[in-house]
Amino acid sequence: MSVADEDEENPYLRDPPTDFVSVEELSENEAREQVELLREAIREHDRRYYVESEPLIADRTYDALFARLRDLEEEFDLTHPDSPTRSVGGEPMEAFETVEHVEPMLSIDQSGEVEDVREFADRVRREVGDVEYVCEPKFDGVSMEFVYEAGSLERAVTRGDGREGDDVTRNARTIGSVPQQLHGDHPEFLAVRGEVYMPKDAFQAHNRERIERGEDPFANPRNATAGTIRQLDPAVVAERPLAVFYFDVLAASELEDTHRGELERFPEFGLRVNDRVEVVDDIEDAIEYRDRMLEARDELGYEIDGVVIKVDDRDAREELGQTARHDRWAFAYKFPARAEVTPIVDVALQVGRTG
């Protein structure tokens, strides 16, 4: 159903009213009905804002809808784990629970040498024949597993050692691009892999705020992301500008035949994908893609340190299999290391013992 079709059913989607009557004037049934409409509308507004970058309403209007939902839930005791209001934090945790991944989150074989990329493609051709590849930016953030059951976010787990990681679900719920509830005709069970990151502009602004408060700035966006997602206080995470790109299915009750098919469906579910993904016919096109991404690197709003080249066909992936450490159907073609500049924050002069 399109947004236009939904307008008649949900008054809070397009040009929503914000001149609400006092919550004390509503009956419990009226409050329940309004809460459901507000939750549905806010989820759609989140999807339009974070996934499609096409918001339907102004930020001020969104804030008014959100505040109304929060007031109703508090007044009538209608809080729910899947409510958008759960994305603003909560009580600090004492520690994270370590949990096992639905499927192992293996690493990717990688190199900065073009000969190694061609060797990867030669091996793929020998084992499964000619294939198409999906080329994606290699995000320099924090990889995580997101598990949805019946469309509801059940848990979010850091990669850890690849077999198990920290359950940071409460922190993940505070990130705007992590839907609490999937949209559309989603699988009953879906475990996806995503990269949590801090956009460059947001990172710079956040560091300025830290310096103004007398705190040490983060060295880079990746460190800022890693330090944030493992905060024990979700309210701290909610204040920091994290975002997510989703890029792989780890497990699902329904699987597409190709990786590109999965990525095409992600936005339908409210899962944000990167707009620089390309499908190519051979490895030379993938190499050329990497060169273009290296050229565009500084123009992007997020940090990348290479590209990932993946076999598109799922049957071919199954045949290629994996080693104990990495999937054999993917290869990361890394960028040259950046020249790092270490700022001098203080100079201390002293006389040595020999004068």
mmCIF file of C-alpha atoms in Angstrom:
data_model
loop_
_atom_site.group_PDB
_atom_site.id
_atom_site.type_symbol
_atom_site.label_atom_id
_atom_site.label_comp_id
_atom_site.label_asym_id
_atom_site.label_seq_id
_atom_site.Cartn_x
_atom_site.Cartn_y
_atom_site.Cartn_z
ATOM 1 C CA MET A 1 0.000 0.000 0.000
ATOM 2 C CA SER A 2 1.375 3.409 -0.936
ATOM 3 C CA VAL A 3 1.626 6.316 1.463
ATOM 4 C CA ALA A 4 -1.095 8.065 -0.519
ATOM 5 C CA ASP A 5 -3.408 5.059 -0.009
ATOM 6 C CA GLU A 6 -2.629 5.004 3.700
ATOM 7 C CA ASP A 7 -3.431 8.690 4.212
ATOM 8 C CA GLU A 8 -7.167 8.049 4.566
ATOM 9 C CA GLU A 9 -6.530 5.397 7.228
ATOM 10 C CA ASN A 10 -3.797 7.177 9.166
ATOM 11 C CA PRO A 11 -4.082 10.939 9.689
ATOM 12 C CA TYR A 12 -0.497 11.212 10.972
ATOM 13 C CA LEU A 13 1.264 10.354 7.720
ATOM 14 C CA ARG A 14 0.904 13.458 5.574
ATOM 15 C CA ASP A 15 0.180 16.967 6.929
ATOM 16 C CA PRO A 16 -0.631 15.500 10.348
ATOM 17 C CA PRO A 17 -2.485 17.543 12.962
ATOM 18 C CA THR A 18 -0.447 18.439 16.038
ATOM 19 C CA ASP A 19 -3.066 20.420 17.979
ATOM 20 C CA PHE A 20 -3.911 17.458 20.201
ATOM 21 C CA VAL A 21 -6.468 17.539 22.970
ATOM 22 C CA SER A 22 -5.111 16.873 26.434
ATOM 23 C CA VAL A 23 -4.394 13.203 27.126
ATOM 24 C CA GLU A 24 -6.617 13.457 30.213
ATOM 25 C CA GLU A 25 -9.624 14.038 27.945
ATOM 26 C CA LEU A 26 -9.234 10.690 26.144
ATOM 27 C CA SER A 27 -10.796 7.397 27.093
ATOM 28 C CA GLU A 28 -8.497 4.373 27.272
ATOM 29 C CA ASN A 29 -9.892 3.005 23.986
ATOM 30 C CA GLU A 30 -9.342 6.341 22.257
ATOM 31 C CA ALA A 31 -5.795 6.440 23.614
ATOM 32 C CA ARG A 32 -5.064 2.902 22.398
ATOM 33 C CA GLU A 33 -6.327 3.726 18.921
ATOM 34 C CA GLN A 34 -4.265 6.911 18.726
ATOM 35 C CA VAL A 35 -1.159 5.117 20.015
ATOM 36 C CA GLU A 36 -1.404 2.465 17.285
ATOM 37 C CA LEU A 37 -1.847 5.100 14.575
ATOM 38 C CA LEU A 38 1.069 7.147 15.902
ATOM 39 C CA ARG A 39 3.377 4.125 16.122
ATOM 40 C CA GLU A 40 2.520 3.103 12.589
ATOM 41 C CA ALA A 41 3.019 6.630 11.266
ATOM 42 C CA ILE A 42 6.294 7.239 13.112
ATOM 43 C CA ARG A 43 7.733 3.960 11.810
ATOM 44 C CA GLU A 44 6.838 5.054 8.287
ATOM 45 C CA HIS A 45 8.348 8.499 8.840
ATOM 46 C CA ASP A 46 11.526 6.843 10.146
ATOM 47 C CA ARG A 47 11.692 4.643 7.057
ATOM 48 C CA ARG A 48 11.165 7.586 4.711
ATOM 49 C CA TYR A 49 13.810 9.633 6.523
ATOM 50 C CA TYR A 50 16.526 7.039 7.160
ATOM 51 C CA VAL A 51 16.056 4.620 4.247
ATOM 52 C CA GLU A 52 14.679 6.706 1.386
ATOM 53 C CA SER A 53 15.949 10.153 2.453
ATOM 54 C CA GLU A 54 12.518 11.528 1.474
ATOM 55 C CA PRO A 55 10.822 12.776 4.649
ATOM 56 C CA LEU A 56 7.108 13.522 4.468
ATOM 57 C CA ILE A 57 7.023 15.970 7.369
ATOM 58 C CA ALA A 58 9.197 18.599 9.013
ATOM 59 C CA ASP A 59 11.387 17.700 11.987
ATOM 60 C CA ARG A 60 9.262 19.859 14.289
ATOM 61 C CA THR A 61 6.115 17.985 13.282
ATOM 62 C CA TYR A 62 7.847 14.642 13.805
ATOM 63 C CA ASP A 63 8.928 15.749 17.276
ATOM 64 C CA ALA A 64 5.335 16.691 18.114
ATOM 65 C CA LEU A 65 4.024 13.270 17.023
ATOM 66 C CA PHE A 66 6.767 11.517 18.968
ATOM 67 C CA ALA A 67 6.070 13.544 22.110
ATOM 68 C CA ARG A 68 2.342 12.798 21.838
ATOM 69 C CA LEU A 69 3.014 9.068 21.560
ATOM 70 C CA ARG A 70 5.317 9.159 24.567
ATOM 71 C CA ASP A 71 2.738 11.085 26.639
ATOM 72 C CA LEU A 72 -0.035 8.632 25.767
ATOM 73 C CA GLU A 73 2.087 5.604 26.581
ATOM 74 C CA GLU A 74 3.042 7.054 29.953
ATOM 75 C CA GLU A 75 -0.452 8.264 30.881
ATOM 76 C CA PHE A 76 -2.235 5.010 29.957
ATOM 77 C CA ASP A 77 0.611 2.562 30.694
ATOM 78 C CA LEU A 78 0.801 1.487 27.040
ATOM 79 C CA THR A 79 4.559 1.065 26.661
ATOM 80 C CA HIS A 80 5.718 -1.739 24.361
ATOM 81 C CA PRO A 81 9.192 -3.083 23.425
ATOM 82 C CA ASP A 82 8.559 -2.385 19.722
ATOM 83 C CA SER A 83 7.372 1.187 20.185
ATOM 84 C CA PRO A 84 9.445 3.937 18.524
ATOM 85 C CA THR A 85 9.692 5.568 21.949
ATOM 86 C CA ARG A 86 11.959 2.712 23.051
ATOM 87 C CA SER A 87 14.672 4.203 20.830
ATOM 88 C CA VAL A 88 15.609 6.959 23.274
ATOM 89 C CA GLY A 89 17.567 4.936 25.810
ATOM 90 C CA GLY A 90 16.718 3.626 29.252
ATOM 91 C CA GLU A 91 18.387 2.615 32.476
ATOM 92 C CA PRO A 92 22.129 1.865 32.305
ATOM 93 C CA MET A 93 23.169 -1.802 32.124
ATOM 94 C CA GLU A 94 25.668 -3.440 34.461
ATOM 95 C CA ALA A 95 27.280 -5.561 31.729
ATOM 96 C CA PHE A 96 26.633 -7.008 28.287
ATOM 97 C CA GLU A 97 25.535 -10.609 27.837
ATOM 98 C CA THR A 98 27.651 -12.682 25.445
ATOM 99 C CA VAL A 99 25.463 -14.581 22.970
ATOM 100 C CA GLU A 100 26.066 -16.913 20.043
ATOM 101 C CA HIS A 101 25.402 -15.669 16.515
ATOM 102 C CA VAL A 102 22.614 -17.211 14.437
ATOM 103 C CA GLU A 103 25.295 -17.968 11.832
ATOM 104 C CA PRO A 104 29.047 -17.358 12.157
ATOM 105 C CA MET A 105 30.068 -13.850 11.118
ATOM 106 C CA LEU A 106 33.231 -14.822 9.272
ATOM 107 C CA SER A 107 35.922 -12.455 8.073
ATOM 108 C CA ILE A 108 36.775 -11.736 4.431
ATOM 109 C CA ASP A 109 40.024 -12.617 2.710
ATOM 110 C CA GLN A 110 41.648 -9.339 1.704
ATOM 111 C CA SER A 111 44.554 -7.730 -0.067
ATOM 112 C CA GLY A 112 45.614 -4.442 -1.592
ATOM 113 C CA GLU A 113 47.278 -6.184 -4.550
ATOM 114 C CA VAL A 114 45.372 -6.513 -7.813
ATOM 115 C CA GLU A 115 47.073 -9.851 -8.578
ATOM 116 C CA ASP A 116 45.431 -11.350 -5.480
ATOM 117 C CA VAL A 117 42.018 -10.153 -6.662
ATOM 118 C CA ARG A 118 42.525 -11.853 -10.027
ATOM 119 C CA GLU A 119 43.686 -15.043 -8.290
ATOM 120 C CA PHE A 120 40.449 -15.010 -6.266
ATOM 121 C CA ALA A 121 38.425 -14.723 -9.489
ATOM 122 C CA ASP A 122 40.450 -17.495 -11.165
ATOM 123 C CA ARG A 123 39.706 -19.838 -8.266
ATOM 124 C CA VAL A 124 36.002 -18.988 -8.382
ATOM 125 C CA ARG A 125 35.942 -19.666 -12.138
ATOM 126 C CA ARG A 126 37.692 -23.022 -11.718
ATOM 127 C CA GLU A 127 35.262 -24.159 -9.039
ATOM 128 C CA VAL A 128 31.878 -22.807 -10.180
ATOM 129 C CA GLY A 129 32.398 -21.322 -13.659
ATOM 130 C CA ASP A 130 31.652 -17.764 -14.767
ATOM 131 C CA VAL A 131 29.724 -15.695 -12.245
ATOM 132 C CA GLU A 132 28.502 -12.173 -11.685
ATOM 133 C CA TYR A 133 29.837 -10.172 -8.767
ATOM 134 C CA VAL A 134 28.211 -7.646 -6.456
ATOM 135 C CA CYS A 135 30.635 -4.842 -5.577
ATOM 136 C CA GLU A 136 30.117 -2.839 -2.391
ATOM 137 C CA PRO A 137 32.043 -0.263 -0.367
ATOM 138 C CA LYS A 138 33.984 -1.781 2.526
ATOM 139 C CA PHE A 139 32.714 0.316 5.411
ATOM 140 C CA ASP A 140 35.139 1.235 8.163
ATOM 141 C CA GLY A 141 32.768 0.845 11.080
ATOM 142 C CA VAL A 142 31.496 -1.852 13.437
ATOM 143 C CA SER A 143 29.910 -4.977 11.963
ATOM 144 C CA MET A 144 26.847 -6.349 13.762
ATOM 145 C CA GLU A 145 24.127 -8.981 13.539
ATOM 146 C CA PHE A 146 20.479 -7.845 13.661
ATOM 147 C CA VAL A 147 17.849 -10.537 14.264
ATOM 148 C CA TYR A 148 14.145 -10.053 13.479
ATOM 149 C CA GLU A 149 11.383 -12.497 14.401
ATOM 150 C CA ALA A 150 7.871 -11.911 13.079
ATOM 151 C CA GLY A 151 9.214 -8.541 11.911
ATOM 152 C CA SER A 152 10.218 -7.403 15.399
ATOM 153 C CA LEU A 153 13.815 -6.622 16.381
ATOM 154 C CA GLU A 154 14.765 -9.338 18.855
ATOM 155 C CA ARG A 155 18.458 -8.696 19.267
ATOM 156 C CA ALA A 156 21.505 -6.860 17.946
ATOM 157 C CA VAL A 157 24.917 -8.391 18.575
ATOM 158 C CA THR A 158 28.469 -7.187 17.956
ATOM 159 C CA ARG A 159 30.653 -9.380 15.749
ATOM 160 C CA GLY A 160 32.945 -10.338 18.625
ATOM 161 C CA ASP A 161 35.070 -13.335 17.651
ATOM 162 C CA GLY A 162 32.745 -14.235 14.773
ATOM 163 C CA ARG A 163 31.026 -17.018 16.707
ATOM 164 C CA GLU A 164 29.621 -14.969 19.572
ATOM 165 C CA GLY A 165 29.441 -11.320 20.536
ATOM 166 C CA ASP A 166 27.944 -8.820 22.966
ATOM 167 C CA ASP A 167 24.181 -8.349 23.050
ATOM 168 C CA VAL A 168 23.807 -4.583 22.549
ATOM 169 C CA THR A 169 20.126 -4.629 21.572
ATOM 170 C CA ARG A 170 19.134 -1.784 23.891
ATOM 171 C CA ASN A 171 21.824 0.412 22.386
ATOM 172 C CA ALA A 172 20.867 -0.524 18.823
ATOM 173 C CA ARG A 173 17.260 0.472 19.483
ATOM 174 C CA THR A 174 18.425 4.073 19.903
ATOM 175 C CA ILE A 175 19.828 4.253 16.340
ATOM 176 C CA GLY A 176 17.408 5.874 13.904
ATOM 177 C CA SER A 177 18.246 3.594 10.968
ATOM 178 C CA VAL A 178 17.571 0.429 13.002
ATOM 179 C CA PRO A 179 13.854 -0.336 12.539
ATOM 180 C CA GLN A 180 12.134 -1.753 15.611
ATOM 181 C CA GLN A 181 9.578 -3.356 13.297
ATOM 182 C CA LEU A 182 10.164 -4.410 9.690
ATOM 183 C CA HIS A 183 7.919 -3.077 6.947
ATOM 184 C CA GLY A 184 6.289 -4.807 4.014
ATOM 185 C CA ASP A 185 6.123 -8.527 3.214
ATOM 186 C CA HIS A 186 9.127 -9.539 5.296
ATOM 187 C CA PRO A 187 10.274 -13.093 6.146
ATOM 188 C CA GLU A 188 9.037 -14.563 9.410
ATOM 189 C CA PHE A 189 12.678 -14.860 10.508
ATOM 190 C CA LEU A 190 15.501 -12.652 9.275
ATOM 191 C CA ALA A 191 19.068 -12.235 10.531
ATOM 192 C CA VAL A 192 21.021 -9.575 8.673
ATOM 193 C CA ARG A 193 24.511 -8.157 8.867
ATOM 194 C CA GLY A 194 24.972 -4.416 9.002
ATOM 195 C CA GLU A 195 27.735 -1.904 9.549
ATOM 196 C CA VAL A 196 27.236 0.668 12.284
ATOM 197 C CA TYR A 197 29.136 3.872 11.600
ATOM 198 C CA MET A 198 29.327 7.561 12.441
ATOM 199 C CA PRO A 199 28.977 9.892 9.411
ATOM 200 C CA LYS A 200 31.975 12.149 8.830
ATOM 201 C CA ASP A 201 30.143 15.440 9.385
ATOM 202 C CA ALA A 202 28.445 14.114 12.508
ATOM 203 C CA PHE A 203 31.797 12.855 13.786
ATOM 204 C CA GLN A 204 33.397 16.280 13.383
ATOM 205 C CA ALA A 205 30.468 17.988 15.117
ATOM 206 C CA HIS A 206 30.482 15.448 17.940
ATOM 207 C CA ASN A 207 34.213 15.902 18.484
ATOM 208 C CA ARG A 208 33.784 19.672 18.666
ATOM 209 C CA GLU A 209 31.157 19.189 21.362
ATOM 210 C CA ARG A 210 33.468 16.863 23.297
ATOM 211 C CA ILE A 211 36.294 19.399 23.192
ATOM 212 C CA GLU A 212 33.941 22.155 24.379
ATOM 213 C CA ARG A 213 33.006 19.954 27.351
ATOM 214 C CA GLY A 214 36.684 19.372 28.137
ATOM 215 C CA GLU A 215 36.598 15.752 26.961
ATOM 216 C CA ASP A 216 39.164 14.053 24.725
ATOM 217 C CA PRO A 217 38.102 13.875 21.058
ATOM 218 C CA PHE A 218 37.824 10.514 19.307
ATOM 219 C CA ALA A 219 40.706 9.682 16.954
ATOM 220 C CA ASN A 220 38.462 8.659 14.046
ATOM 221 C CA PRO A 221 34.829 7.740 13.257
ATOM 222 C CA ARG A 222 35.442 4.020 13.710
ATOM 223 C CA ASN A 223 36.799 4.478 17.225
ATOM 224 C CA ALA A 224 33.869 6.753 18.014
ATOM 225 C CA THR A 225 31.429 4.118 16.760
ATOM 226 C CA ALA A 226 33.061 1.233 18.614
ATOM 227 C CA GLY A 227 33.250 3.233 21.831
ATOM 228 C CA THR A 228 29.627 4.297 21.530
ATOM 229 C CA ILE A 229 27.954 0.985 20.694
ATOM 230 C CA ARG A 230 29.515 -0.616 23.792
ATOM 231 C CA GLN A 231 28.343 2.068 26.203
ATOM 232 C CA LEU A 232 26.478 0.562 29.141
ATOM 233 C CA ASP A 233 24.065 3.508 29.202
ATOM 234 C CA PRO A 234 21.685 3.504 26.194
ATOM 235 C CA ALA A 235 20.888 7.170 26.843
ATOM 236 C CA VAL A 236 24.500 8.030 25.960
ATOM 237 C CA VAL A 237 24.213 6.062 22.717
ATOM 238 C CA ALA A 238 20.969 7.845 21.866
ATOM 239 C CA GLU A 239 22.782 11.193 21.990
ATOM 240 C CA ARG A 240 25.493 10.128 19.542
ATOM 241 C CA PRO A 241 24.953 10.249 15.760
ATOM 242 C CA LEU A 242 25.220 6.600 14.678
ATOM 243 C CA ALA A 243 23.767 5.113 11.489
ATOM 244 C CA VAL A 244 23.661 1.690 9.797
ATOM 245 C CA PHE A 245 24.056 0.237 6.307
ATOM 246 C CA TYR A 246 22.732 -3.337 5.909
ATOM 247 C CA PHE A 247 24.615 -5.529 3.461
ATOM 248 C CA ASP A 248 24.058 -9.272 3.918
ATOM 249 C CA VAL A 249 21.567 -11.943 4.969
ATOM 250 C CA LEU A 250 22.989 -14.291 7.586
ATOM 251 C CA ALA A 251 19.877 -16.471 7.826
ATOM 252 C CA ALA A 252 16.222 -16.215 6.820
ATOM 253 C CA SER A 253 13.058 -18.272 6.633
ATOM 254 C CA GLU A 254 12.887 -17.239 2.956
ATOM 255 C CA LEU A 255 16.013 -16.685 0.867
ATOM 256 C CA GLU A 256 16.440 -14.940 -2.469
ATOM 257 C CA ASP A 257 18.394 -16.690 -5.232
ATOM 258 C CA THR A 258 20.912 -13.863 -5.487
ATOM 259 C CA HIS A 259 22.613 -11.354 -3.245
ATOM 260 C CA ARG A 260 21.368 -8.489 -5.401
ATOM 261 C CA GLY A 261 17.832 -9.802 -4.905
ATOM 262 C CA GLU A 262 18.325 -9.559 -1.148
ATOM 263 C CA LEU A 263 19.651 -6.010 -1.333
ATOM 264 C CA GLU A 264 16.764 -4.944 -3.565
ATOM 265 C CA ARG A 265 14.265 -6.148 -0.955
ATOM 266 C CA PHE A 266 15.979 -4.610 2.066
ATOM 267 C CA PRO A 267 14.475 -1.113 1.567
ATOM 268 C CA GLU A 268 10.999 -2.684 1.388
ATOM 269 C CA PHE A 269 11.604 -3.940 4.928
ATOM 270 C CA GLY A 270 12.947 -0.580 6.122
ATOM 271 C CA LEU A 271 16.583 -1.716 6.025
ATOM 272 C CA ARG A 272 18.889 0.955 4.619
ATOM 273 C CA VAL A 273 21.344 -0.073 1.885
ATOM 274 C CA ASN A 274 24.226 1.837 0.354
ATOM 275 C CA ASP A 275 23.602 3.516 -3.006
ATOM 276 C CA ARG A 276 27.091 2.723 -4.374
ATOM 277 C CA VAL A 277 26.485 -1.019 -4.835
ATOM 278 C CA GLU A 278 27.073 -2.304 -8.387
ATOM 279 C CA VAL A 279 26.693 -5.663 -10.159
ATOM 280 C CA VAL A 280 29.451 -6.537 -12.652
ATOM 281 C CA ASP A 281 30.033 -9.333 -15.157
ATOM 282 C CA ASP A 282 33.724 -9.996 -14.571
ATOM 283 C CA ILE A 283 36.574 -9.261 -12.225
ATOM 284 C CA GLU A 284 38.104 -6.540 -14.401
ATOM 285 C CA ASP A 285 34.918 -4.507 -13.980
ATOM 286 C CA ALA A 286 35.180 -5.085 -10.223
ATOM 287 C CA ILE A 287 38.760 -3.804 -10.261
ATOM 288 C CA GLU A 288 37.637 -0.720 -12.163
ATOM 289 C CA TYR A 289 34.857 -0.231 -9.571
ATOM 290 C CA ARG A 290 37.460 -0.253 -6.808
ATOM 291 C CA ASP A 291 39.516 2.390 -8.606
ATOM 292 C CA ARG A 292 36.452 4.631 -8.959
ATOM 293 C CA MET A 293 35.575 4.212 -5.301
ATOM 294 C CA LEU A 294 39.134 5.092 -4.293
ATOM 295 C CA GLU A 295 38.819 8.278 -6.340
ATOM 296 C CA ALA A 296 35.451 9.110 -4.732
ATOM 297 C CA ARG A 297 36.524 8.155 -1.213
ATOM 298 C CA ASP A 298 36.978 11.661 0.168
ATOM 299 C CA GLU A 299 33.622 12.811 -1.262
ATOM 300 C CA LEU A 300 31.626 10.185 0.634
ATOM 301 C CA GLY A 301 29.868 11.026 3.871
ATOM 302 C CA TYR A 302 31.275 7.930 5.593
ATOM 303 C CA GLU A 303 34.641 6.204 5.893
ATOM 304 C CA ILE A 304 35.562 3.244 3.682
ATOM 305 C CA ASP A 305 38.870 1.418 3.407
ATOM 306 C CA GLY A 306 38.302 -0.636 0.270
ATOM 307 C CA VAL A 307 35.612 -2.524 -1.619
ATOM 308 C CA VAL A 308 34.098 -5.974 -1.138
ATOM 309 C CA ILE A 309 33.611 -8.214 -4.174
ATOM 310 C CA LYS A 310 30.976 -10.933 -3.646
ATOM 311 C CA VAL A 311 29.726 -13.783 -5.802
ATOM 312 C CA ASP A 312 26.095 -12.907 -6.540
ATOM 313 C CA ASP A 313 24.527 -16.358 -6.945
ATOM 314 C CA ARG A 314 23.618 -18.118 -3.683
ATOM 315 C CA ASP A 315 24.037 -21.645 -5.078
ATOM 316 C CA ALA A 316 27.544 -20.745 -6.231
ATOM 317 C CA ARG A 317 28.269 -19.371 -2.756
ATOM 318 C CA GLU A 318 27.166 -22.639 -1.178
ATOM 319 C CA GLU A 319 29.434 -24.588 -3.516
ATOM 320 C CA LEU A 320 32.407 -22.345 -2.768
ATOM 321 C CA GLY A 321 31.824 -22.652 0.974
ATOM 322 C CA GLN A 322 34.110 -21.228 3.623
ATOM 323 C CA THR A 323 37.267 -21.871 5.571
ATOM 324 C CA ALA A 324 37.377 -21.821 9.354
ATOM 325 C CA ARG A 325 37.962 -18.069 9.201
ATOM 326 C CA HIS A 326 36.476 -16.580 6.038
ATOM 327 C CA ASP A 327 33.891 -17.043 3.293
ATOM 328 C CA ARG A 328 35.450 -18.239 0.033
ATOM 329 C CA TRP A 329 32.896 -16.388 -2.133
ATOM 330 C CA ALA A 330 33.970 -12.873 -1.153
ATOM 331 C CA PHE A 331 37.167 -10.831 -1.353
ATOM 332 C CA ALA A 332 38.064 -7.393 -0.014
ATOM 333 C CA TYR A 333 40.215 -5.257 -2.306
ATOM 334 C CA LYS A 334 41.760 -2.798 0.126
ATOM 335 C CA PHE A 335 42.792 0.802 -0.463
ATOM 336 C CA PRO A 336 46.347 1.960 0.234
ATOM 337 C CA ALA A 337 46.765 3.013 3.852
ATOM 338 C CA ARG A 338 46.185 6.694 4.488
ATOM 339 C CA ALA A 339 49.078 8.785 5.749
ATOM 340 C CA GLU A 340 48.252 9.423 9.395
ATOM 341 C CA VAL A 341 49.035 12.761 11.064
ATOM 342 C CA THR A 342 49.490 12.772 14.841
ATOM 343 C CA PRO A 343 48.632 16.157 16.392
ATOM 344 C CA ILE A 344 51.081 17.604 18.925
ATOM 345 C CA VAL A 345 49.132 18.592 22.016
ATOM 346 C CA ASP A 346 52.015 19.559 24.283
ATOM 347 C CA VAL A 347 55.782 20.083 24.251
ATOM 348 C CA ALA A 348 57.838 19.585 27.405
ATOM 349 C CA LEU A 349 61.462 20.762 27.471
ATOM 350 C CA GLN A 350 63.867 19.250 29.962
ATOM 351 C CA VAL A 351 67.599 18.932 30.481
ATOM 352 C CA GLY A 352 69.069 15.456 30.215
ATOM 353 C CA ARG A 353 71.392 14.041 32.842
ATOM 354 C CA THR A 354 74.445 14.811 30.653
ATOM 355 C CA GLY A 355 73.361 18.415 30.133
#
